[in-house]
XYZ file of N, CA and C in Angstrom:
609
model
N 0.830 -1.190 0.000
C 0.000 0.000 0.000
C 0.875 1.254 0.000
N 0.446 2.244 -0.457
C 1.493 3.763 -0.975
C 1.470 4.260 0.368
N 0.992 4.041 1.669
C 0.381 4.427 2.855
C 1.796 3.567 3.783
N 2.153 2.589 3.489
C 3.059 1.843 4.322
C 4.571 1.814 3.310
N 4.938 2.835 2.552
C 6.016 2.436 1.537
C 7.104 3.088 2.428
N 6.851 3.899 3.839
C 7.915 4.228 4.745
C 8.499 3.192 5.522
N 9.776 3.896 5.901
C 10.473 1.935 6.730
C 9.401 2.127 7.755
N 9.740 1.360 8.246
C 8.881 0.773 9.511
C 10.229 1.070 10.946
N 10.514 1.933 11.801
C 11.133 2.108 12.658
C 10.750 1.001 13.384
N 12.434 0.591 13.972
C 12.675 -0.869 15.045
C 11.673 -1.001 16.055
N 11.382 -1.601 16.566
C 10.294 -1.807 18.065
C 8.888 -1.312 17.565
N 8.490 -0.701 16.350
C 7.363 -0.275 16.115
C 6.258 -1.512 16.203
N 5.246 -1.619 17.059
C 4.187 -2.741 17.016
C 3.447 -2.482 15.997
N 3.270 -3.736 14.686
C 2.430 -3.490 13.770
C 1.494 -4.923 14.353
N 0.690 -5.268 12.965
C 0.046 -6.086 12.874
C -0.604 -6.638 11.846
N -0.649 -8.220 11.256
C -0.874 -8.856 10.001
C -2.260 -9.181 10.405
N -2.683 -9.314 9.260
C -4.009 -9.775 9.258
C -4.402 -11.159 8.408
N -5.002 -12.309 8.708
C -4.913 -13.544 7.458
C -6.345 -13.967 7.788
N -7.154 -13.978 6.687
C -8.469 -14.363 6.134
C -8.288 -15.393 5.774
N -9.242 -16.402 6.121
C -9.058 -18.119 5.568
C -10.269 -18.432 4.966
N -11.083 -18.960 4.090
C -11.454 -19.466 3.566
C -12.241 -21.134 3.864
N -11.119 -21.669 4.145
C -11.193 -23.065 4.537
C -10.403 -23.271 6.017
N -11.741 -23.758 6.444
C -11.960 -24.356 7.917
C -10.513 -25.005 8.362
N -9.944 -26.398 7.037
C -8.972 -27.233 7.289
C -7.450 -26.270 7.754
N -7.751 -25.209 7.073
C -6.492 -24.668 6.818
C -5.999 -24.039 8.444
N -7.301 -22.951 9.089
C -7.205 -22.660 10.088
C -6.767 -23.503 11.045
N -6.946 -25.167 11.487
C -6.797 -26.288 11.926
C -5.448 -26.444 11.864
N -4.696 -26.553 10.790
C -3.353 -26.515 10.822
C -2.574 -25.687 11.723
N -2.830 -24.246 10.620
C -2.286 -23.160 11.204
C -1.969 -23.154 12.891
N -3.320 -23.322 13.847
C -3.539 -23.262 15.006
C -2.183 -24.021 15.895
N -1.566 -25.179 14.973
C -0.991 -25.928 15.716
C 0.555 -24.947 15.216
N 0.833 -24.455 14.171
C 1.800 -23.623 14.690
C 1.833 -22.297 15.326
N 0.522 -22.141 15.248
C 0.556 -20.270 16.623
C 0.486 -20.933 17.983
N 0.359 -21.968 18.192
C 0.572 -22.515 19.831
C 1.493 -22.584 20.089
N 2.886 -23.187 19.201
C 3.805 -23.633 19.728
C 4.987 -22.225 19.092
N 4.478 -21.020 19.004
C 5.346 -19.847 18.408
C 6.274 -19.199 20.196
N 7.111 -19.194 19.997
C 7.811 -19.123 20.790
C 8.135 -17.223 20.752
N 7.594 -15.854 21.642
C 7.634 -14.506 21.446
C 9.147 -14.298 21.738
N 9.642 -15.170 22.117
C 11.349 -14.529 22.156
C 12.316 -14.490 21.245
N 11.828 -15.498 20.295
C 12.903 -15.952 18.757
C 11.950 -15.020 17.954
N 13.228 -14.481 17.331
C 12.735 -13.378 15.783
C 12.212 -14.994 14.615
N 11.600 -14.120 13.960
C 10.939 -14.054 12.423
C 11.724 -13.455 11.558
N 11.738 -13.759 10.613
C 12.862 -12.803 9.639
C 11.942 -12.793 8.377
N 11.795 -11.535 8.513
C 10.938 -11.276 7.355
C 11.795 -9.996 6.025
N 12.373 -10.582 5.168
C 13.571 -9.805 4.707
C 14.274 -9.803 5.556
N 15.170 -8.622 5.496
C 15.788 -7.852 6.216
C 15.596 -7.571 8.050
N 14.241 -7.862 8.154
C 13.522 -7.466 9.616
C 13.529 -8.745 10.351
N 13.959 -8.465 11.700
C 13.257 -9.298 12.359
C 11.958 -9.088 13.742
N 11.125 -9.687 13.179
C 9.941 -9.719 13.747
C 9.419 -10.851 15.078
N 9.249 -10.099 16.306
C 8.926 -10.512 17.262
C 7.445 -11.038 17.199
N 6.970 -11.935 17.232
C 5.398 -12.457 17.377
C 5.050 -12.289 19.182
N 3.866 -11.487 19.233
C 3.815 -10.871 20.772
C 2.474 -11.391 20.948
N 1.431 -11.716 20.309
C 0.387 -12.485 20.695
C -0.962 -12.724 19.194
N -1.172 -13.472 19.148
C -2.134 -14.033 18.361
C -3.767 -13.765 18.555
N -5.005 -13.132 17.760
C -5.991 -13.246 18.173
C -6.749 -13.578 16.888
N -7.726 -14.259 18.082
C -9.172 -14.749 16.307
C -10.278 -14.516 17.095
N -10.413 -14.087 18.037
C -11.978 -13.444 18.525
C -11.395 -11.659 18.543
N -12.802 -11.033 18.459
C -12.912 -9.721 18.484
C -12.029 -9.501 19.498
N -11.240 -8.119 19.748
C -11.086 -7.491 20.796
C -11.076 -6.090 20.894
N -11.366 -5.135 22.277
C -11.704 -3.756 22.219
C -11.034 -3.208 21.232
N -9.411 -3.731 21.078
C -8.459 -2.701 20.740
C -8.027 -3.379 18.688
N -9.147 -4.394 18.854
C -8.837 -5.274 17.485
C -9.947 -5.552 17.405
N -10.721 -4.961 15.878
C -11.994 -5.663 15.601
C -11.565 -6.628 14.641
N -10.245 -6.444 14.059
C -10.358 -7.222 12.794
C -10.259 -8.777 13.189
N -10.411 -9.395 14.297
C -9.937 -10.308 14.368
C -11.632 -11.256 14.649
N -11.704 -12.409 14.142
C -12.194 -13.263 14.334
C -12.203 -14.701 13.736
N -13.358 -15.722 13.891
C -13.510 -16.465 13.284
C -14.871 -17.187 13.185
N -14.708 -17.846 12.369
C -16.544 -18.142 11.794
C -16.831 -19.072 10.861
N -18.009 -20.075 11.106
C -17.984 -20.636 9.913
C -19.121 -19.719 8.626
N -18.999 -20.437 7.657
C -20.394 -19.794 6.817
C -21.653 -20.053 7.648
N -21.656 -21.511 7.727
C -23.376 -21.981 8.678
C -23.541 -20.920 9.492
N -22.456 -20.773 10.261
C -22.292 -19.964 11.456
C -22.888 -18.589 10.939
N -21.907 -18.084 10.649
C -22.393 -16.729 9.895
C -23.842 -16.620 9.170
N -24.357 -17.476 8.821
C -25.668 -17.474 7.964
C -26.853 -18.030 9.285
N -26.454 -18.407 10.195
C -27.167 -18.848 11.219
C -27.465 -17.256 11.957
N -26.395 -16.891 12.516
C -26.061 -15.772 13.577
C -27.325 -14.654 12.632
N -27.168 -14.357 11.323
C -27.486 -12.993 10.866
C -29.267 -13.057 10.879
N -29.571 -11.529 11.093
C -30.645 -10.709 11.635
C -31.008 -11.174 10.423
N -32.788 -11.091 10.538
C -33.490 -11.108 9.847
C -34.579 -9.996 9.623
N -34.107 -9.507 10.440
C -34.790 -7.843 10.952
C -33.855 -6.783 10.783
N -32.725 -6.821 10.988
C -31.976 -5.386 10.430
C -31.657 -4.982 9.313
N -32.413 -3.619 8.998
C -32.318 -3.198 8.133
C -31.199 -2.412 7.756
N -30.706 -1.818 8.462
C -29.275 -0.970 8.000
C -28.100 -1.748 8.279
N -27.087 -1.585 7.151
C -25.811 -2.051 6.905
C -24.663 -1.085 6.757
N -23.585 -0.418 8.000
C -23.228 0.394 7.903
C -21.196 -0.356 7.686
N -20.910 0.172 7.030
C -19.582 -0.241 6.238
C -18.505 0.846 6.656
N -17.031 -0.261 7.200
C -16.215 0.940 7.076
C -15.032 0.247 6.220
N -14.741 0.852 5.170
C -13.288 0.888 4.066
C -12.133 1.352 4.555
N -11.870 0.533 5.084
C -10.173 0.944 5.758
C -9.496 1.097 4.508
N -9.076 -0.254 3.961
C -7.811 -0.022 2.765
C -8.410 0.593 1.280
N -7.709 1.051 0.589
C -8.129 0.947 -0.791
C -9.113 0.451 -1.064
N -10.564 0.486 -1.881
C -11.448 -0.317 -2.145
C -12.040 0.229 -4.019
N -11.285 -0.632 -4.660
C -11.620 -0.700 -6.192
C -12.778 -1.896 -6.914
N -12.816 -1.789 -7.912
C -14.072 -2.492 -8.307
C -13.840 -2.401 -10.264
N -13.684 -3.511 -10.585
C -13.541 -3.859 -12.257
C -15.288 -3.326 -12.565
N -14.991 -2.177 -13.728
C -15.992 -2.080 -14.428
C -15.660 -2.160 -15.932
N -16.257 -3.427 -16.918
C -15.536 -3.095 -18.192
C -14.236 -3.633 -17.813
N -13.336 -2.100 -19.132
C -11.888 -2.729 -19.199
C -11.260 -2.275 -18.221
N -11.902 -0.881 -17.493
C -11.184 -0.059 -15.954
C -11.943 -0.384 -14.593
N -11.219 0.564 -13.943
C -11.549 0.565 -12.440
C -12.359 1.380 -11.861
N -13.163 1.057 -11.237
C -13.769 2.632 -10.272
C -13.589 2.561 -8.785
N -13.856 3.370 -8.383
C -13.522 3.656 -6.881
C -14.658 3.655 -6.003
N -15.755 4.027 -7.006
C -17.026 4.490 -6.220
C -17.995 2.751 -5.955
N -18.205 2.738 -4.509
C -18.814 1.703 -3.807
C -19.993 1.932 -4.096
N -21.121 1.434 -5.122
C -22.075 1.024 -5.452
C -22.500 -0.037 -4.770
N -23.948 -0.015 -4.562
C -24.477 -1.385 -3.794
C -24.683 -2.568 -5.099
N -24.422 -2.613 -6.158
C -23.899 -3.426 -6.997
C -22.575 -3.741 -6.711
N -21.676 -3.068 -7.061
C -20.147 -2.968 -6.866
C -19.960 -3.885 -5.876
N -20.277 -3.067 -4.351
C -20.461 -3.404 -3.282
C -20.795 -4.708 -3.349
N -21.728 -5.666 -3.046
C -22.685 -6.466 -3.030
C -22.822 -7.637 -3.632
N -22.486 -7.355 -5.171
C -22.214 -8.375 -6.216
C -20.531 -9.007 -5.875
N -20.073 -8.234 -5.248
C -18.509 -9.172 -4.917
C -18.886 -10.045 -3.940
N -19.388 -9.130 -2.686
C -19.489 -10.196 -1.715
C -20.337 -11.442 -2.281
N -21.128 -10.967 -2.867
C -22.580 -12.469 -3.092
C -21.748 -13.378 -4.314
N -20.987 -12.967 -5.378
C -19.912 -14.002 -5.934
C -18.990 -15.008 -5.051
N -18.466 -14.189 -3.692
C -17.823 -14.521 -3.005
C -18.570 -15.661 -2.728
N -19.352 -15.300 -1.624
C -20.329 -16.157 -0.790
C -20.681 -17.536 -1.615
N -21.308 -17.213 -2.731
C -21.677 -18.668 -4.012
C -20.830 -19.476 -4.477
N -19.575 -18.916 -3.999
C -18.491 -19.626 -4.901
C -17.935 -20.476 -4.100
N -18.182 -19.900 -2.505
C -17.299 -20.736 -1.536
C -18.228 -21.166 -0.394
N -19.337 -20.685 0.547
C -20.281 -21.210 1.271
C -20.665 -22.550 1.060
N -21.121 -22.657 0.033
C -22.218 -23.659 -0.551
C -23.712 -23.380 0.249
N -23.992 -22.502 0.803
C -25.329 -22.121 1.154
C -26.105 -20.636 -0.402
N -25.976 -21.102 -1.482
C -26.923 -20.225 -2.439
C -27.479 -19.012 -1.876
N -27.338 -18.115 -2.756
C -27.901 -16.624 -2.513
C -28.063 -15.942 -3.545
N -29.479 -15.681 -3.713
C -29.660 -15.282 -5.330
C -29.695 -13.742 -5.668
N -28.818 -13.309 -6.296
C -28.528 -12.059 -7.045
C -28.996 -11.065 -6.953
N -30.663 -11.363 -6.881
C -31.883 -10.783 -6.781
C -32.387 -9.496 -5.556
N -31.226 -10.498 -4.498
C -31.654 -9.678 -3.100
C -30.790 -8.335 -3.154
N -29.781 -8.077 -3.935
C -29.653 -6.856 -4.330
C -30.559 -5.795 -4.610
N -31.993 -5.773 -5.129
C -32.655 -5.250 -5.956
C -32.865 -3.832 -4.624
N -33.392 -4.619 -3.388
C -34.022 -4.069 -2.424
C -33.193 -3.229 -1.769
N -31.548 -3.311 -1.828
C -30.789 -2.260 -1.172
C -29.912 -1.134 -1.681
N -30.200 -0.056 -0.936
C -30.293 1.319 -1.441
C -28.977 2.178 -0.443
N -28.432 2.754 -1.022
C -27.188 3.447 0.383
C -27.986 5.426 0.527
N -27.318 5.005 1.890
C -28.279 6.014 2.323
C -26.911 7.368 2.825
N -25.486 6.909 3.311
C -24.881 7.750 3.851
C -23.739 7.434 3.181
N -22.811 8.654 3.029
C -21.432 8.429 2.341
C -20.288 9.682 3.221
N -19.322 9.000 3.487
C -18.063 9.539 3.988
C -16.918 8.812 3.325
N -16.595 9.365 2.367
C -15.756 8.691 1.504
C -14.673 9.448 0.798
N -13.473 9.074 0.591
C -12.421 10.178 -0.136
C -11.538 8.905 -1.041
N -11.008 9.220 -2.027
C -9.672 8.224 -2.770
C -8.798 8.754 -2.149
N -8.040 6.759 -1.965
C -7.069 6.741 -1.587
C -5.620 5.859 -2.513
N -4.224 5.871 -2.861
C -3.889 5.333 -3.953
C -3.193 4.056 -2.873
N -3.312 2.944 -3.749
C -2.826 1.678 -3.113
C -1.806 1.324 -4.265
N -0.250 0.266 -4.258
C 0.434 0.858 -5.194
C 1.778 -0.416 -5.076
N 1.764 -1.589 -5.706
C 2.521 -2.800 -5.644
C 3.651 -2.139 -6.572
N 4.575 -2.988 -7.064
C 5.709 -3.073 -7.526
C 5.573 -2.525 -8.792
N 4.745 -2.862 -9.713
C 4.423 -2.496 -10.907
C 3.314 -1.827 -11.145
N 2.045 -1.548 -10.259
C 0.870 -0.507 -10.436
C 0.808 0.160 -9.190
N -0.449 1.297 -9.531
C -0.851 2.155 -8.924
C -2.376 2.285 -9.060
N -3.306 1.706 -8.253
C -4.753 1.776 -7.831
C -5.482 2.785 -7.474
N -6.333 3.246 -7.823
C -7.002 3.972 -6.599
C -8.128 3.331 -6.391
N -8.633 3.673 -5.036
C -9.478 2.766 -4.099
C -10.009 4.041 -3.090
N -11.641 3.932 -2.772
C -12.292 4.444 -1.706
C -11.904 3.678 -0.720
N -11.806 4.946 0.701
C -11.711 4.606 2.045
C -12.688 5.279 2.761
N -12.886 5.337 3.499
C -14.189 5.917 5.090
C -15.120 5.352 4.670
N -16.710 5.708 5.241
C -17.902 4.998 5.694
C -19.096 4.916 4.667
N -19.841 3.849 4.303
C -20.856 3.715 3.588
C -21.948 3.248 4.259
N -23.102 3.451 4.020
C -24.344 2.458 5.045
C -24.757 2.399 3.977
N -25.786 1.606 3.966
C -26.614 0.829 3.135
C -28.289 0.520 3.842
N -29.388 0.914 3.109
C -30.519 0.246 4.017
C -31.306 -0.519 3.290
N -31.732 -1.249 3.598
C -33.037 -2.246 2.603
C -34.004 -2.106 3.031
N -34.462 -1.479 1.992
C -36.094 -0.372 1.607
C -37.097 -1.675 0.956
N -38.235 -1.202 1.779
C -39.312 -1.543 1.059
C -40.027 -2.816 1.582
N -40.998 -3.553 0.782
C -41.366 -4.772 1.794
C -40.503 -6.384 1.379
N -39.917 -6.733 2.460
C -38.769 -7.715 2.059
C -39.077 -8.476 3.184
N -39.021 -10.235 3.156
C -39.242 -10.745 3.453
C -38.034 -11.040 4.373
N -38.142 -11.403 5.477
C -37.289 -11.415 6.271
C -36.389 -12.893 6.167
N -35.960 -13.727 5.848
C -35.734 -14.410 4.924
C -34.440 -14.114 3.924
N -35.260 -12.939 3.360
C -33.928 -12.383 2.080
C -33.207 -11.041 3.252
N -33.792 -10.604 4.229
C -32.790 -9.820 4.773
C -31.914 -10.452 5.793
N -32.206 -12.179 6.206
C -31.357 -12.509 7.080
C -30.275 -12.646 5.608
N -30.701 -12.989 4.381
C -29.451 -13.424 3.242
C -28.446 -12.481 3.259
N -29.425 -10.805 3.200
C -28.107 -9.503 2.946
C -27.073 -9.741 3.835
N -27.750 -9.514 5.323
C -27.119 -9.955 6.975
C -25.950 -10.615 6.546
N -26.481 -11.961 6.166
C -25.071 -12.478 6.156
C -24.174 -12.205 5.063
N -23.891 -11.761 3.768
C -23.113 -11.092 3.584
C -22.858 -10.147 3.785
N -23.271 -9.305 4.023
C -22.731 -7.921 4.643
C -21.903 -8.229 5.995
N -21.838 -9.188 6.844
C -21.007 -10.036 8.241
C -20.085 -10.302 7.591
N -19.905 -10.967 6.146
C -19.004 -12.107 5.334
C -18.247 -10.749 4.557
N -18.392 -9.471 4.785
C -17.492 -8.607 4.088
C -15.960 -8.594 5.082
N -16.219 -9.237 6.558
C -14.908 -8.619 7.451
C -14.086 -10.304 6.983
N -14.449 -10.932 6.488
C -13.631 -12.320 6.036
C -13.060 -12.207 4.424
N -14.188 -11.776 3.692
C -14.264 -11.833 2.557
C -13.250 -10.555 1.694
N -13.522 -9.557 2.692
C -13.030 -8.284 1.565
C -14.190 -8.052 0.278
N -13.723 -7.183 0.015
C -14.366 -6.221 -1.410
C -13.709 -6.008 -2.018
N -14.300 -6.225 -3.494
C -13.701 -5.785 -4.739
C -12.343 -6.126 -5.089
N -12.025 -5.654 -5.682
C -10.388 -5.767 -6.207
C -9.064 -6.224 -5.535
N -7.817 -6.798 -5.970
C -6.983 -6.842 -5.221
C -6.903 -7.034 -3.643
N -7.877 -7.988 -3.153
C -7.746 -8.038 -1.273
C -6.802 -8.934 -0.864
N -6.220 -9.780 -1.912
C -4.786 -10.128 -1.660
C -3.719 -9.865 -0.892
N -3.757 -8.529 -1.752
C -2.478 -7.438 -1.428
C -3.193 -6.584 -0.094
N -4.125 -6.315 0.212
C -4.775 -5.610 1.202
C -5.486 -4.931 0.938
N -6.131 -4.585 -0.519
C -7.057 -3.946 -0.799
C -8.523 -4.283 -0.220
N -9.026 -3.455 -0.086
C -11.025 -3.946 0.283
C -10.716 -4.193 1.362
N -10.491 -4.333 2.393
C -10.394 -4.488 4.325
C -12.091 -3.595 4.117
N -13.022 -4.407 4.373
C -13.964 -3.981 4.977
C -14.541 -4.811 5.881
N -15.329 -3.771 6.553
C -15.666 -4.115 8.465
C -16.891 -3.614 8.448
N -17.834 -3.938 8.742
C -19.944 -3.833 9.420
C -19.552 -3.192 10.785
N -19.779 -2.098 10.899
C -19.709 -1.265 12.037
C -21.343 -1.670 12.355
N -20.901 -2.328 14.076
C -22.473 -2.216 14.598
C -22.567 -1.183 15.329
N -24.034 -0.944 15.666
C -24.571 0.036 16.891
C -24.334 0.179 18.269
């Protein structure tokens, strides 16, 4: 990101973030963050990196952290809430055509996550339930995100979203759960590299 292309001064506490996909994989993983020892460096290039503690449930000072299954996630979500309020930390781009846009459309928006969700859940979610949601608030500015060989631009700050009209509660527990499946999933473009970090700010 064009945001982190400064060194990183010694002792500075950062923090990685890793989205999984598959259940099996997390299972593994687990058995080497138990046995990570915080006194032996990491060598990451040039750096060496102290590992100071591990989290996968929420915490005050860390929302990004959790874990979940899909069932789970599709179980947990409201079937009654209507507003979906979004925050774009990193870069957030979106393929239109042969270019890019920046601007978070509840298509844009929506149609990634629900590709997401179909491709990998195996719980179906039909296209359709888009029709009903409408964004209601925007705090938003471009920001440039920027690998070895390109330069992106991507929206960052706050979007809400509400679903208008008469909707069966049913298709709003469906939004629910993707709009939950955006803090696993990411948005749009490049979330590889760290693009799309989006997070469901609750009330």
């Amino acid at each position: 990101m064009a945001a982190h292309q400064e060194p990183i001064l010694p002792e500075t506490p950062c923090w990685w973030r890793l989205s999984l996909l598959d259940d099996t994989l997390f299972g593994k993983l687990t058995q080497l963050w138990l046995n990570i020892n915080p006194e032996k460096a990491w060598h990451l290039g040039s750096a060496d990196l102290f590992i100071t503690s591990i989290q996968v449930t929420p915490q005050s000072n860390q929302p990004w952290a959790n874990a979940c299954t899909y069932a789970q996630l599709y179980e947990q979500a409201s079937g009654a809430e209507r507003s979906i309020n979004f925050t774009f930390a990193t870069p957030t781009a979106f393929r239109q055509g042969n270019f890019d846009t920046a601007l978070p459309s509840k298509e844009s928006v929506f149609k990634s996550l629900l590709q997401r969700w179909n491709k990998y859940s195996g719980i179906e979610i039909s296209p359709e339930i888009i029709d009903c949601i409408f964004p209601s608030f925007f705090n938003i500015r471009t920001e440039i995100a920027s690998d070895s060989r390109s330069k992106f631009i991507g929206c960052v700050g706050q979007v809400s979203y509400k679903i208008m009209g008469e909707v069966e509660p049913e298709v709003i527990k469906q939004i629910n759960a993707i709009a939950d499946f955006a803090l696993y999933a990411g948005v749009g473009r490049k979330t590889p590299m760290g693009m799309g970090m989006v997070r469901r700010q609750t009330n």
